[in-house]
PDB file of C-alpha atoms in Angstrom:
ATOM      1  CA  MET K   1     172.178 125.288  41.796  1.00 50.00           C
ATOM      2  CA  ARG K   2     173.143 122.909  44.590  1.00 50.00           C
ATOM      3  CA  VAL K   3     173.569 120.091  42.083  1.00 45.00           C
ATOM      4  CA  LEU K   4     175.890 122.246  39.959  1.00 45.00           C
ATOM      5  CA  LEU K   5     177.926 123.221  43.031  1.00 44.00           C
ATOM      6  CA  PHE K   6     178.216 119.550  44.035  1.00 44.00           C
ATOM      7  CA  ILE K   7     179.483 118.607  40.570  1.00 44.00           C
ATOM      8  CA  ILE K   8     182.107 121.376  40.644  1.00 44.00           C
ATOM      9  CA  VAL K   9     183.347 120.279  44.097  1.00 41.00           C
ATOM     10  CA  MET K  10     183.628 116.651  42.960  1.00 48.00           C
ATOM     11  CA  MET K  11     185.612 117.676  39.871  1.00 49.00           C
ATOM     12  CA  VAL K  12     188.047 119.665  42.034  1.00 43.00           C
ATOM     13  CA  LEU K  13     188.520 116.682  44.361  1.00 46.00           C
ATOM     14  CA  LEU K  14     189.167 114.341  41.439  1.00 46.00           C
ATOM     15  CA  VAL K  15     191.826 116.666  40.017  1.00 44.00           C
ATOM     16  CA  ALA K  16     193.489 116.960  43.423  1.00 46.00           C
ATOM     17  CA  CYS K  17     193.551 113.185  43.918  1.00 45.00           C
ATOM     18  CA  SER K  18     194.949 112.659  40.432  1.00 45.00           C
ATOM     19  CA  SER K  19     197.687 115.216  41.065  1.00 44.00           C
ATOM     20  CA  ASN K  20     198.614 113.651  44.406  1.00 47.00           C
ATOM     21  CA  SER K  21     198.700 110.166  42.886  1.00 42.00           C
ATOM     22  CA  SER K  22     201.039 111.222  40.072  1.00 41.00           C
ATOM     23  CA  SER K  23     203.401 112.919  42.523  1.00 42.00           C
ATOM     24  CA  THR K  24     203.941 109.689  44.454  1.00 43.00           C
ATOM     25  CA  THR K  25     204.421 107.437  41.431  1.00 46.00           C
ATOM     26  CA  THR K  26     207.792 105.695  41.244  1.00 48.00           C
ATOM     27  CA  PRO K  27     209.958 107.400  38.589  1.00 53.00           C
ATOM     28  CA  THR K  28     210.148 105.631  35.237  1.00 62.00           C
ATOM     29  CA  LEU K  29     213.695 104.591  34.340  1.00 72.00           C
ATOM     30  CA  THR K  30     214.731 104.054  30.735  1.00 79.00           C
ATOM     31  CA  GLY K  31     216.952 101.028  30.223  1.00 87.00           C
ATOM     32  CA  THR K  32     218.659  98.855  32.814  1.00 92.00           C
ATOM     33  CA  ILE K  33     221.959  99.275  34.642  1.00 95.00           C
ATOM     34  CA  ASP K  34     223.225  96.462  36.860  1.00 97.00           C
ATOM     35  CA  ILE K  35     226.074  96.483  39.387  1.00 98.00           C
ATOM     36  CA  THR K  36     228.024  93.214  39.242  1.00 97.00           C
ATOM     37  CA  PHE K  37     230.983  94.271  41.426  1.00 98.00           C
ATOM     38  CA  PRO K  38     231.305  94.713  44.324  1.00 97.00           C
ATOM     39  CA  GLN K  39     228.763  92.218  45.550  1.00 96.00           C
ATOM     40  CA  ASP K  40     226.341  92.556  48.425  1.00 96.00           C
ATOM     41  CA  GLY K  41     228.233  91.856  51.629  1.00 96.00           C
ATOM     42  CA  ALA K  42     231.742  92.761  50.427  1.00 97.00           C
ATOM     43  CA  THR K  43     234.118  94.779  52.623  1.00 97.00           C
ATOM     44  CA  ILE K  44     236.136  97.554  50.969  1.00 97.00           C
ATOM     45  CA  TYR K  45     239.467  98.470  52.590  1.00 96.00           C
ATOM     46  CA  SER K  46     241.218 100.031  49.592  1.00 95.00           C
ATOM     47  CA  GLU K  47     241.263 103.789  49.096  1.00 94.00           C
ATOM     48  CA  ILE K  48     239.658 103.410  45.674  1.00 96.00           C
ATOM     49  CA  LEU K  49     236.259 101.842  45.111  1.00 97.00           C
ATOM     50  CA  PHE K  50     236.113  99.811  41.898  1.00 98.00           C
ATOM     51  CA  VAL K  51     232.563  99.448  40.589  1.00 98.00           C
ATOM     52  CA  SER K  52     231.589  97.592  37.418  1.00 98.00           C
ATOM     53  CA  GLY K  53     228.515  96.202  35.759  1.00 97.00           C
ATOM     54  CA  THR K  54     226.411  95.916  32.632  1.00 96.00           C
ATOM     55  CA  TYR K  55     223.744  97.973  30.891  1.00 94.00           C
ATOM     56  CA  SER K  56     221.118  97.508  28.187  1.00 93.00           C
ATOM     57  CA  GLN K  57     218.717  99.772  26.297  1.00 88.00           C
ATOM     58  CA  PHE K  58     220.202 102.812  28.004  1.00 88.00           C
ATOM     59  CA  ALA K  59     220.061 105.807  25.661  1.00 82.00           C
ATOM     60  CA  ASP K  60     221.908 108.397  27.747  1.00 85.00           C
ATOM     61  CA  SER K  61     225.678 108.885  27.510  1.00 86.00           C
ATOM     62  CA  ARG K  62     226.259 108.720  31.249  1.00 93.00           C
ATOM     63  CA  PHE K  63     224.842 107.890  34.648  1.00 95.00           C
ATOM     64  CA  GLN K  64     226.174 108.220  38.185  1.00 96.00           C
ATOM     65  CA  ILE K  65     227.457 105.976  40.943  1.00 97.00           C
ATOM     66  CA  GLU K  66     226.928 107.281  44.450  1.00 96.00           C
ATOM     67  CA  VAL K  67     227.959 105.941  47.839  1.00 96.00           C
ATOM     68  CA  VAL K  68     225.534 106.808  50.625  1.00 95.00           C
ATOM     69  CA  THR K  69     225.118 105.992  54.301  1.00 93.00           C
ATOM     70  CA  PRO K  70     221.959 104.200  55.522  1.00 92.00           C
ATOM     71  CA  ASP K  71     220.497 107.584  56.530  1.00 91.00           C
ATOM     72  CA  GLY K  72     221.049 109.013  53.042  1.00 89.00           C
ATOM     73  CA  GLU K  73     224.240 111.048  53.515  1.00 91.00           C
ATOM     74  CA  VAL K  74     226.220 111.079  50.254  1.00 93.00           C
ATOM     75  CA  ILE K  75     229.881 110.125  50.753  1.00 93.00           C
ATOM     76  CA  ILE K  76     230.894 110.396  47.106  1.00 94.00           C
ATOM     77  CA  ARG K  77     229.237 110.622  43.693  1.00 94.00           C
ATOM     78  CA  SER K  78     230.911 110.001  40.348  1.00 96.00           C
ATOM     79  CA  ASN K  79     229.909 110.062  36.679  1.00 96.00           C
ATOM     80  CA  VAL K  80     230.121 106.926  34.561  1.00 96.00           C
ATOM     81  CA  PHE K  81     230.360 107.433  30.805  1.00 94.00           C
ATOM     82  CA  ILE K  82     228.865 104.816  28.514  1.00 89.00           C
ATOM     83  CA  GLU K  83     230.833 103.356  25.602  1.00 85.00           C
ATOM     84  CA  ALA K  84     228.535 102.561  22.706  1.00 78.00           C
ATOM     85  CA  ASP K  85     230.387  99.465  21.475  1.00 81.00           C
ATOM     86  CA  THR K  86     230.065  97.457  24.683  1.00 85.00           C
ATOM     87  CA  SER K  87     227.412  96.443  27.201  1.00 92.00           C
ATOM     88  CA  GLU K  88     229.789  96.738  30.152  1.00 95.00           C
ATOM     89  CA  TRP K  89     230.979  99.654  32.249  1.00 96.00           C
ATOM     90  CA  GLN K  90     233.389 100.308  35.100  1.00 96.00           C
ATOM     91  CA  VAL K  91     234.621 103.194  37.214  1.00 97.00           C
ATOM     92  CA  GLU K  92     237.295 103.759  39.854  1.00 97.00           C
ATOM     93  CA  ILE K  93     236.242 106.133  42.624  1.00 96.00           C
ATOM     94  CA  PRO K  94     238.669 107.529  45.238  1.00 94.00           C
ATOM     95  CA  HIS K  95     236.271 107.701  48.179  1.00 91.00           C
ATOM     96  CA  GLY K  96     238.456 109.335  50.848  1.00 87.00           C
ATOM     97  CA  TYR K  97     236.834 107.373  53.673  1.00 89.00           C
ATOM     98  CA  THR K  98     239.208 106.549  56.554  1.00 87.00           C
ATOM     99  CA  GLY K  99     236.799 105.879  59.412  1.00 86.00           C
ATOM    100  CA  SER K 100     235.600 102.771  61.189  1.00 91.00           C
ATOM    101  CA  ALA K 101     233.826  99.960  59.374  1.00 94.00           C
ATOM    102  CA  SER K 102     230.404 101.244  58.316  1.00 95.00           C
ATOM    103  CA  GLU K 103     227.568  99.995  56.163  1.00 97.00           C
ATOM    104  CA  VAL K 104     227.069 101.932  52.931  1.00 97.00           C
ATOM    105  CA  HIS K 105     224.924 101.602  49.825  1.00 98.00           C
ATOM    106  CA  VAL K 106     226.415 101.827  46.335  1.00 98.00           C
ATOM    107  CA  ARG K 107     223.799 103.006  43.850  1.00 97.00           C
ATOM    108  CA  ALA K 108     223.566 103.444  40.103  1.00 97.00           C
ATOM    109  CA  ILE K 109     221.356 106.477  39.472  1.00 96.00           C
ATOM    110  CA  PRO K 110     220.376 108.662  36.499  1.00 94.00           C
ATOM    111  CA  VAL K 111     221.958 112.082  36.107  1.00 91.00           C
ATOM    112  CA  ASN K 112     219.648 114.738  37.577  1.00 80.00           C
ATOM    113  CA  GLY K 113     217.097 112.058  38.399  1.00 70.00           C
ATOM    114  CA  ALA K 114     214.571 112.018  41.220  1.00 70.00           C
ATOM    115  CA  ALA K 115     215.867 111.177  44.685  1.00 66.00           C
ATOM    116  CA  ASP K 116     214.261 107.728  44.597  1.00 77.00           C
ATOM    117  CA  ALA K 117     215.274 106.896  41.012  1.00 90.00           C
ATOM    118  CA  ILE K 118     217.723 103.997  41.370  1.00 94.00           C
ATOM    119  CA  PHE K 119     218.775 101.549  38.650  1.00 95.00           C
ATOM    120  CA  ASP K 120     220.555  99.149  40.998  1.00 97.00           C
ATOM    121  CA  GLU K 121     221.955  99.069  44.527  1.00 97.00           C
ATOM    122  CA  VAL K 122     224.298  96.914  46.621  1.00 98.00           C
ATOM    123  CA  SER K 123     225.089  97.091  50.326  1.00 98.00           C
ATOM    124  CA  LEU K 124     228.637  96.656  51.598  1.00 97.00           C
ATOM    125  CA  THR K 125     231.008  97.625  54.392  1.00 97.00           C
ATOM    126  CA  LEU K 126     233.423 100.519  53.898  1.00 96.00           C
ATOM    127  CA  ALA K 127     236.443 100.699  56.205  1.00 94.00           C
ATOM    128  CA  GLY K 128     239.744 102.546  56.383  1.00 89.00           C
ATOM    129  CA  SER K 129     242.700 100.608  54.959  1.00 88.00           C
ATOM    130  CA  THR K 130     244.448 100.602  58.359  1.00 88.00           C
ATOM    131  CA  LEU K 131     241.638  98.457  59.776  1.00 89.00           C
ATOM    132  CA  ARG K 132     242.350  95.512  57.501  1.00 89.00           C
ATOM    133  CA  PRO K 133     244.041  92.509  59.167  1.00 84.00           C
ATOM    134  CA  ALA K 134     247.578  92.044  57.848  1.00 80.00           C
ATOM    135  CA  ASP K 135     247.376  88.361  56.891  1.00 78.00           C
ATOM    136  CA  LEU K 136     245.648  86.711  53.957  1.00 79.00           C
ATOM    137  CA  ARG K 137     242.011  86.039  54.646  1.00 87.00           C
ATOM    138  CA  GLY K 138     239.406  83.569  53.496  1.00 94.00           C
ATOM    139  CA  SER K 139     236.365  81.733  54.762  1.00 96.00           C
ATOM    140  CA  ILE K 140     233.678  79.239  53.830  1.00 98.00           C
ATOM    141  CA  THR K 141     230.368  80.755  54.865  1.00 97.00           C
ATOM    142  CA  SER K 142     228.041  78.104  53.428  1.00 98.00           C
ATOM    143  CA  PRO K 143     227.384  75.277  54.031  1.00 98.00           C
ATOM    144  CA  GLN K 144     228.023  75.407  57.742  1.00 96.00           C
ATOM    145  CA  THR K 145     229.853  72.781  59.771  1.00 95.00           C
ATOM    146  CA  ASN K 146     227.754  69.700  60.636  1.00 95.00           C
ATOM    147  CA  SER K 147     225.243  70.431  57.887  1.00 95.00           C
ATOM    148  CA  THR K 148     223.570  67.501  56.159  1.00 96.00           C
ATOM    149  CA  ILE K 149     223.691  67.893  52.379  1.00 94.00           C
ATOM    150  CA  ASN K 150     221.415  66.165  49.865  1.00 92.00           C
ATOM    151  CA  GLY K 151     221.593  66.268  46.097  1.00 87.00           C
ATOM    152  CA  ASP K 152     224.094  65.868  43.285  1.00 92.00           C
ATOM    153  CA  THR K 153     225.645  69.326  43.684  1.00 95.00           C
ATOM    154  CA  ILE K 154     226.881  71.196  46.745  1.00 97.00           C
ATOM    155  CA  ARG K 155     226.824  74.970  46.443  1.00 98.00           C
ATOM    156  CA  VAL K 156     229.671  76.535  48.403  1.00 98.00           C
ATOM    157  CA  MET K 157     230.016  80.233  49.260  1.00 98.00           C
ATOM    158  CA  GLY K 158     232.694  82.208  51.028  1.00 98.00           C
ATOM    159  CA  THR K 159     234.968  85.239  51.209  1.00 97.00           C
ATOM    160  CA  ALA K 160     238.543  85.965  50.123  1.00 97.00           C
ATOM    161  CA  SER K 161     241.023  88.784  50.721  1.00 96.00           C
ATOM    162  CA  GLY K 162     244.743  89.144  50.103  1.00 93.00           C
ATOM    163  CA  LEU K 163     245.226  85.709  48.539  1.00 93.00           C
ATOM    164  CA  PRO K 164     248.327  85.188  46.360  1.00 91.00           C
ATOM    165  CA  ASP K 165     247.278  85.947  42.763  1.00 93.00           C
ATOM    166  CA  ASN K 166     243.678  85.997  44.044  1.00 95.00           C
ATOM    167  CA  GLN K 167     243.639  82.208  43.737  1.00 95.00           C
ATOM    168  CA  PHE K 168     242.840  79.231  45.935  1.00 96.00           C
ATOM    169  CA  ILE K 169     241.845  75.576  45.680  1.00 96.00           C
ATOM    170  CA  LEU K 170     238.421  74.397  46.786  1.00 98.00           C
ATOM    171  CA  ARG K 171     238.556  70.708  47.654  1.00 98.00           C
ATOM    172  CA  LEU K 172     236.028  68.128  48.807  1.00 98.00           C
ATOM    173  CA  VAL K 173     237.686  65.348  50.802  1.00 98.00           C
ATOM    174  CA  GLY K 174     236.111  62.086  51.945  1.00 97.00           C
ATOM    175  CA  GLU K 175     236.458  60.579  55.393  1.00 95.00           C
ATOM    176  CA  ASP K 176     239.346  58.402  54.160  1.00 95.00           C
ATOM    177  CA  GLY K 177     241.263  61.450  52.892  1.00 95.00           C
ATOM    178  CA  ALA K 178     240.539  60.841  49.208  1.00 96.00           C
ATOM    179  CA  THR K 179     239.779  63.877  47.045  1.00 97.00           C
ATOM    180  CA  LEU K 180     236.201  63.674  45.767  1.00 97.00           C
ATOM    181  CA  ASP K 181     236.181  66.940  43.805  1.00 98.00           C
ATOM    182  CA  GLN K 182     238.506  69.898  43.384  1.00 97.00           C
ATOM    183  CA  HIS K 183     238.359  73.305  41.709  1.00 97.00           C
ATOM    184  CA  GLU K 184     241.034  75.912  41.079  1.00 96.00           C
ATOM    185  CA  MET K 185     239.347  79.191  41.969  1.00 97.00           C
ATOM    186  CA  THR K 186     240.243  82.728  40.925  1.00 97.00           C
ATOM    187  CA  VAL K 187     238.380  85.588  42.578  1.00 97.00           C
ATOM    188  CA  PHE K 188     237.957  89.027  41.055  1.00 97.00           C
ATOM    189  CA  ASN K 189     239.586  91.435  43.506  1.00 97.00           C
ATOM    190  CA  PRO K 190     241.156  94.409  41.660  1.00 96.00           C
ATOM    191  CA  TYR K 191     242.917  95.933  44.669  1.00 94.00           C
ATOM    192  CA  TRP K 192     243.658  92.594  46.361  1.00 93.00           C
ATOM    193  CA  ILE K 193     243.041  93.741  49.946  1.00 94.00           C
ATOM    194  CA  ASP K 194     239.244  94.026  49.775  1.00 96.00           C
ATOM    195  CA  GLU K 195     237.148  91.165  51.113  1.00 96.00           C
ATOM    196  CA  VAL K 196     235.122  89.833  48.201  1.00 97.00           C
ATOM    197  CA  LEU K 197     232.611  87.027  47.858  1.00 97.00           C
ATOM    198  CA  TRP K 198     232.843  83.828  45.811  1.00 98.00           C
ATOM    199  CA  THR K 199     230.594  80.883  44.968  1.00 98.00           C
ATOM    200  CA  ALA K 200     231.261  77.451  43.503  1.00 98.00           C
ATOM    201  CA  ASN K 201     229.553  74.119  42.931  1.00 98.00           C
ATOM    202  CA  ILE K 202     231.251  70.887  43.977  1.00 97.00           C
ATOM    203  CA  ILE K 203     230.083  67.400  43.078  1.00 97.00           C
ATOM    204  CA  PRO K 204     230.348  64.511  45.565  1.00 96.00           C
ATOM    205  CA  GLY K 205     229.524  61.830  43.003  1.00 94.00           C
ATOM    206  CA  GLU K 206     228.244  58.629  44.596  1.00 93.00           C
ATOM    207  CA  TYR K 207     229.891  59.371  47.945  1.00 95.00           C
ATOM    208  CA  THR K 208     227.862  59.409  51.151  1.00 95.00           C
ATOM    209  CA  GLY K 209     229.015  60.010  54.695  1.00 96.00           C
ATOM    210  CA  SER K 210     231.214  62.533  56.457  1.00 97.00           C
ATOM    211  CA  ALA K 211     233.299  64.829  54.237  1.00 98.00           C
ATOM    212  CA  GLN K 212     235.279  68.023  54.522  1.00 98.00           C
ATOM    213  CA  ILE K 213     235.233  71.081  52.276  1.00 98.00           C
ATOM    214  CA  GLN K 214     238.644  72.747  52.280  1.00 98.00           C
ATOM    215  CA  MET K 215     239.798  76.176  51.132  1.00 98.00           C
ATOM    216  CA  ILE K 216     243.523  75.977  50.379  1.00 97.00           C
ATOM    217  CA  THR K 217     246.040  78.509  49.099  1.00 92.00           C
ATOM    218  CA  SER K 218     249.813  78.669  48.777  1.00 77.00           C
ATOM    219  CA  SER K 219     252.298  81.067  50.352  1.00 70.00           C
ATOM    220  CA  ASP K 220     256.090  80.800  50.054  1.00 67.00           C
ATOM    221  CA  ASP K 221     255.586  77.546  48.111  1.00 73.00           C
ATOM    222  CA  LYS K 222     253.673  76.032  51.014  1.00 81.00           C
ATOM    223  CA  SER K 223     250.048  74.961  50.960  1.00 88.00           C
ATOM    224  CA  LEU K 224     247.941  76.635  53.617  1.00 91.00           C
ATOM    225  CA  LEU K 225     244.538  75.499  54.815  1.00 95.00           C
ATOM    226  CA  ILE K 226     242.607  78.752  55.152  1.00 95.00           C
ATOM    227  CA  ASP K 227     239.281  77.314  56.243  1.00 97.00           C
ATOM    228  CA  SER K 228     237.333  74.069  56.282  1.00 98.00           C
ATOM    229  CA  VAL K 229     233.886  72.784  57.185  1.00 98.00           C
ATOM    230  CA  THR K 230     232.812  69.228  57.927  1.00 98.00           C
ATOM    231  CA  ILE K 231     229.520  68.110  56.423  1.00 98.00           C
ATOM    232  CA  ASP K 232     227.494  64.931  56.099  1.00 97.00           C
ATOM    233  CA  ILE K 233     226.526  63.891  52.570  1.00 96.00           C
ATOM    234  CA  SER K 234     223.420  61.743  52.192  1.00 93.00           C
ATOM    235  CA  ASN K 235     221.276  60.563  49.289  1.00 75.00           C
TER     236      ASN K 235
END
């Protein structure tokens, strides 16, 4: 009798453990949905949030984009409807946020999915449009000034906001003032005033020594140096 009672107790415990394990399993998502814009680290000043991306093997006709605070408060949530003849999607979301600059998370989630079911997520700063500086903005965030760079290619990253036609020139200049490499850059910035991120590769060739990376744009037919960093190129 004691043996039978022990077996029954063990069976109950096994069922309970199995139930608890299944309740904590990460939800299974069908297909993939990726957010390609805005990027991690962008700052949104415009009153409308433009979100775009790609999807694959997603059978449903729609999903949702939500904007949440770090503590989980939902600022806005919007449906995104899938078009069958393309692998891309986009949505424009009037968010109504007018407060101070705050970190938020933009998430792609299934409709009526579990709270922790997330296809993709990016973190950015959301700020009222009145907080944006009035002038055009741009910066080179990497590499940093006085960095020593090795290799055939230099990866350059930065930010841009309010540039004429969303364009600028990225130029690598040697110590003697000669142009070593140059690229005409166009950033994707639908509402122009947001601060978006960009990346590019520049090639120094056989040059070694001190050089300057310049970010240049034009305004009123005048070239303007927005930002620059001085680096040392070595073999």
